[in-house]
PDB file of C-alpha atoms in Angstrom:
ATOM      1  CA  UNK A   1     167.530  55.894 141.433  1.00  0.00           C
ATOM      2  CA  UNK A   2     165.367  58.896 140.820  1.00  0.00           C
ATOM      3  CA  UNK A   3     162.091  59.409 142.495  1.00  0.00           C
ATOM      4  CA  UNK A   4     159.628  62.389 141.256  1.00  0.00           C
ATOM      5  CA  UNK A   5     156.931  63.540 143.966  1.00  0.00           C
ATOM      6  CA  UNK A   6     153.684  65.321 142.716  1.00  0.00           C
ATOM      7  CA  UNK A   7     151.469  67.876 145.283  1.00  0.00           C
ATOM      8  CA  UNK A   8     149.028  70.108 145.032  1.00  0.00           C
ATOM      9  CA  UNK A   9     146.073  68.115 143.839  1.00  0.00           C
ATOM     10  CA  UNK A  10     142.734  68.072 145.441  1.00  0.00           C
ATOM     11  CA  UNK A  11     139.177  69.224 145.294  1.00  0.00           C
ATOM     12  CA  UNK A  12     138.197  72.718 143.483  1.00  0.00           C
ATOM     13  CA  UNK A  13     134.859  74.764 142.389  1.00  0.00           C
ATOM     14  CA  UNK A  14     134.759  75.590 138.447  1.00  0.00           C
ATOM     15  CA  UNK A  15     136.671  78.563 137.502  1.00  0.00           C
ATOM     16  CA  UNK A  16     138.588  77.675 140.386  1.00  0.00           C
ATOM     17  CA  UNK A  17     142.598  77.476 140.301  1.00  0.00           C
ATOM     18  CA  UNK A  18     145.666  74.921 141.967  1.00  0.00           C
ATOM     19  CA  UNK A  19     149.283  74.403 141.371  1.00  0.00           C
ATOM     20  CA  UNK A  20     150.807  71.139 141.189  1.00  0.00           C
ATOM     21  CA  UNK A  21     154.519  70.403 142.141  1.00  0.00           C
ATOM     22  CA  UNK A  22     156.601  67.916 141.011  1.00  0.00           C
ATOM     23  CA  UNK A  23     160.014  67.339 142.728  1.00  0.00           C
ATOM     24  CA  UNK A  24     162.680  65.128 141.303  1.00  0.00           C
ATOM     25  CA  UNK A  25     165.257  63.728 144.021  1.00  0.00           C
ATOM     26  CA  UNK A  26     168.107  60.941 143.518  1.00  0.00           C
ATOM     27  CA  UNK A  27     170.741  60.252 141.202  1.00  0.00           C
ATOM     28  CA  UNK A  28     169.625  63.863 138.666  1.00  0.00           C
ATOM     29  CA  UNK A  29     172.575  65.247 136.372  1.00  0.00           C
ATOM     30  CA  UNK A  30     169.876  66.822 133.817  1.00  0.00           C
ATOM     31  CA  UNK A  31     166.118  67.348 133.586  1.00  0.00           C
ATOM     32  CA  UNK A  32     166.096  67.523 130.106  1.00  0.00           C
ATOM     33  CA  UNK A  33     162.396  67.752 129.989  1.00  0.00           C
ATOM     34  CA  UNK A  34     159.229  67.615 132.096  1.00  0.00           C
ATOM     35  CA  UNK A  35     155.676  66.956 131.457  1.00  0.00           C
ATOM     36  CA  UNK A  36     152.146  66.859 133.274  1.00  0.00           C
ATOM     37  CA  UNK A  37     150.177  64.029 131.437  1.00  0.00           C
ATOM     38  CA  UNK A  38     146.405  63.114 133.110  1.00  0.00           C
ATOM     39  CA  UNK A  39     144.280  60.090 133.152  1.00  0.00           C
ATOM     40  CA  UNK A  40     140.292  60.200 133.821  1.00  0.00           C
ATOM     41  CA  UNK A  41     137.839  57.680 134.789  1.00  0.00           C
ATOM     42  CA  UNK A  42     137.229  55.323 131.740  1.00  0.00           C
ATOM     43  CA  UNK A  43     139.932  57.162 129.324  1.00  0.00           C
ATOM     44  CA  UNK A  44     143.841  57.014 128.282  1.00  0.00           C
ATOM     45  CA  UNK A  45     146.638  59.263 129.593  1.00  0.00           C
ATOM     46  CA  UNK A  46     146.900  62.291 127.979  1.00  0.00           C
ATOM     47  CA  UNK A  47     149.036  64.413 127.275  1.00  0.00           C
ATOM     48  CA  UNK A  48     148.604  68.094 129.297  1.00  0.00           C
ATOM     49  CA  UNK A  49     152.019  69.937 129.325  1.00  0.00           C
ATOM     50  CA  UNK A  50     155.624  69.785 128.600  1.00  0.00           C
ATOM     51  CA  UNK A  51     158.476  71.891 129.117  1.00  0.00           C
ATOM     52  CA  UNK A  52     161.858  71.100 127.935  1.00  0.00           C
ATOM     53  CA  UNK A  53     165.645  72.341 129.106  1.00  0.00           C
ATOM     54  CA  UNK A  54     165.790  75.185 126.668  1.00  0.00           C
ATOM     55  CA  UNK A  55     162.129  76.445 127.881  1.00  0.00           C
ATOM     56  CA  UNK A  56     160.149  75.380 125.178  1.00  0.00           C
ATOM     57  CA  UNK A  57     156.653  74.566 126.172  1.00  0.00           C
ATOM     58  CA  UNK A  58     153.405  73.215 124.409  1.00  0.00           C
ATOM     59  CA  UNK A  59     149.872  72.761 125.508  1.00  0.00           C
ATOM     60  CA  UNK A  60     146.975  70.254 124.922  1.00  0.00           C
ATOM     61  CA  UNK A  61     144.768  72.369 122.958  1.00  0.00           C
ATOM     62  CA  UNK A  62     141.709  71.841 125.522  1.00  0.00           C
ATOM     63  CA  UNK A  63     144.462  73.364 128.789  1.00  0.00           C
ATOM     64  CA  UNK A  64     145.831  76.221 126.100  1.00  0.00           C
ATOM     65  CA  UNK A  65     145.531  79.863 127.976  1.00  0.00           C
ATOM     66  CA  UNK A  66     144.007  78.366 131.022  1.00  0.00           C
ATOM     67  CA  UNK A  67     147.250  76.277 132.408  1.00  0.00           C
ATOM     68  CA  UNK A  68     150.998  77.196 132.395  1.00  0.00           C
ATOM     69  CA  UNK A  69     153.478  74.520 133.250  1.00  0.00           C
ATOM     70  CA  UNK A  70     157.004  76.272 134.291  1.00  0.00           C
ATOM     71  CA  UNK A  71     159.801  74.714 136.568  1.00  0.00           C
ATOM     72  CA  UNK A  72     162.861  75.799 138.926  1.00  0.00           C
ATOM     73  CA  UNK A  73     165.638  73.997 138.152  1.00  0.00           C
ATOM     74  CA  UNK A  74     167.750  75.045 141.324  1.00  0.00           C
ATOM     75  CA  UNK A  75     165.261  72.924 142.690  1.00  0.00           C
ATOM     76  CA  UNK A  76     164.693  70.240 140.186  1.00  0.00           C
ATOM     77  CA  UNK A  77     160.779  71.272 140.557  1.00  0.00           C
ATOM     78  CA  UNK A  78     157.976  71.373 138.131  1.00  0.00           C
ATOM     79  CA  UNK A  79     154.742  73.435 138.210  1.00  0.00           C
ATOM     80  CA  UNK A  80     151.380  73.157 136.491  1.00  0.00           C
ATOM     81  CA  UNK A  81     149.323  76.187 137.246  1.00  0.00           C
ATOM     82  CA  UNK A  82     145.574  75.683 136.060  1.00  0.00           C
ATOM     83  CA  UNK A  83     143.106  78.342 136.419  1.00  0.00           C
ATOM     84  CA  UNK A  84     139.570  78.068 135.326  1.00  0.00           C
ATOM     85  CA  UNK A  85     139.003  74.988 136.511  1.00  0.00           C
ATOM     86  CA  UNK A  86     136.440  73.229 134.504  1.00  0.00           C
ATOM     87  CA  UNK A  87     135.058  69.631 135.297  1.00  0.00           C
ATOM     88  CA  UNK A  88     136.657  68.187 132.470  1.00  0.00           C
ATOM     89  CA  UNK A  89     139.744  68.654 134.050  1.00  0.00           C
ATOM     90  CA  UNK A  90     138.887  66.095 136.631  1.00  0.00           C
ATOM     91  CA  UNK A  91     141.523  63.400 136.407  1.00  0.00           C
ATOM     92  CA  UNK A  92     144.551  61.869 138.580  1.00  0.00           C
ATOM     93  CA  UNK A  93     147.714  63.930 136.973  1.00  0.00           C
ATOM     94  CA  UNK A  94     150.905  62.431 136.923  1.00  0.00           C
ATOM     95  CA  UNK A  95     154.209  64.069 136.427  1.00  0.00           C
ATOM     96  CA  UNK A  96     156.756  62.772 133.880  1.00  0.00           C
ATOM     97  CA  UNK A  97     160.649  63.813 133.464  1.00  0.00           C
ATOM     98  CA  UNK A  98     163.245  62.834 131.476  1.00  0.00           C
ATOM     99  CA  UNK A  99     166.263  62.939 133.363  1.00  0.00           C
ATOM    100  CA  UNK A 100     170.299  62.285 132.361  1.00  0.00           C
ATOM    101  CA  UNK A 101     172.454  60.712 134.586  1.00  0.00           C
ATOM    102  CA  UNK A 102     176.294  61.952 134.198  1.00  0.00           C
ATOM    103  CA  UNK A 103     177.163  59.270 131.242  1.00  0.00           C
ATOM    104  CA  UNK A 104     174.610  60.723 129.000  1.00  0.00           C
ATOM    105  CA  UNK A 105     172.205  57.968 129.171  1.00  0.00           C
ATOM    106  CA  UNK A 106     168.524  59.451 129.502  1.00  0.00           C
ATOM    107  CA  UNK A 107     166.072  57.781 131.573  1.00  0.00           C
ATOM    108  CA  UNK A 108     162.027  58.539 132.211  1.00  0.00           C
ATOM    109  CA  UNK A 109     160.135  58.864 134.930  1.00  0.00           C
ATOM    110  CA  UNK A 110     156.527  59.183 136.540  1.00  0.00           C
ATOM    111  CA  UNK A 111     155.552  60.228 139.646  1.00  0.00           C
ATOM    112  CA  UNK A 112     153.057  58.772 141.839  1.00  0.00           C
ATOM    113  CA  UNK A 113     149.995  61.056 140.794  1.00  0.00           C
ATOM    114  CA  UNK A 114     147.741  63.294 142.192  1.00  0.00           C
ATOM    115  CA  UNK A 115     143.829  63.987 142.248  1.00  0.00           C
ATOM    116  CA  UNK A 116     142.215  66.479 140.778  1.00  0.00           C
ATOM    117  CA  UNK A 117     138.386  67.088 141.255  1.00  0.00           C
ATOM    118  CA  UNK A 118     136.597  70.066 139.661  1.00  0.00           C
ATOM    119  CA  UNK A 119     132.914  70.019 141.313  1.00  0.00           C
ATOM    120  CA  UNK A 120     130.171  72.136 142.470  1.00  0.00           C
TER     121      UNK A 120
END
């Protein structure tokens, strides 16, 4: 059983910055990729961030040069750093990894989410 738990989420002025974590724990051979999707009021889940084994990463074009997603993999964590906050970016954000066990078989994930409010 793998569990992933987000942080970092909470209330923030525009312009203003946070870092989310996302820590896998549990039965983890490979995080073959991870990925910070959100969800706001009234609208689907979208797509913000991904980052895969090899490093790749790719943006939604509305987070591009404002957010960087990275991760640690001694320590099976993820990171979305957003900067210039705008209120647009008000939305619960929810981790997602894809994870191997040791027979190859890959598996996804979410986490439970966290809030993110961009207000004056």
């Amino acid at each position: 059983q793998v569990q992933l738990v987000e942080s970092g989420g909470g209330l923030v002025q525009p312009g203003g910055s946070l870092r989310l974590s996302c820590t896998a724990s549990g039965s983890i051979f490979s995080i073959n990729v991870m990925g910070w999707y959100r969800q706001a009021p009234g609208k689907e889940r979208e797509l913000v961030a991904h980052i895969v084994s090899g490093g790749s990463m790719a943006y939604a074009e509305s987070v591009k040069g404002r957010f960087t997603i990275s991760r640690d993999n001694a320590k099976n964590t993820g990171y979305l750093q957003m900067n210039n906050l705008k209120p647009e970016d008000t939305a619960v954000y929810f981790c997602n990894a894809g994870i191997g066990d040791r027979t190859g078989v890959q598996n996804f994930y979410w986490g439970q989410g966290t809030q993110v409010t961009v207000s004056s």
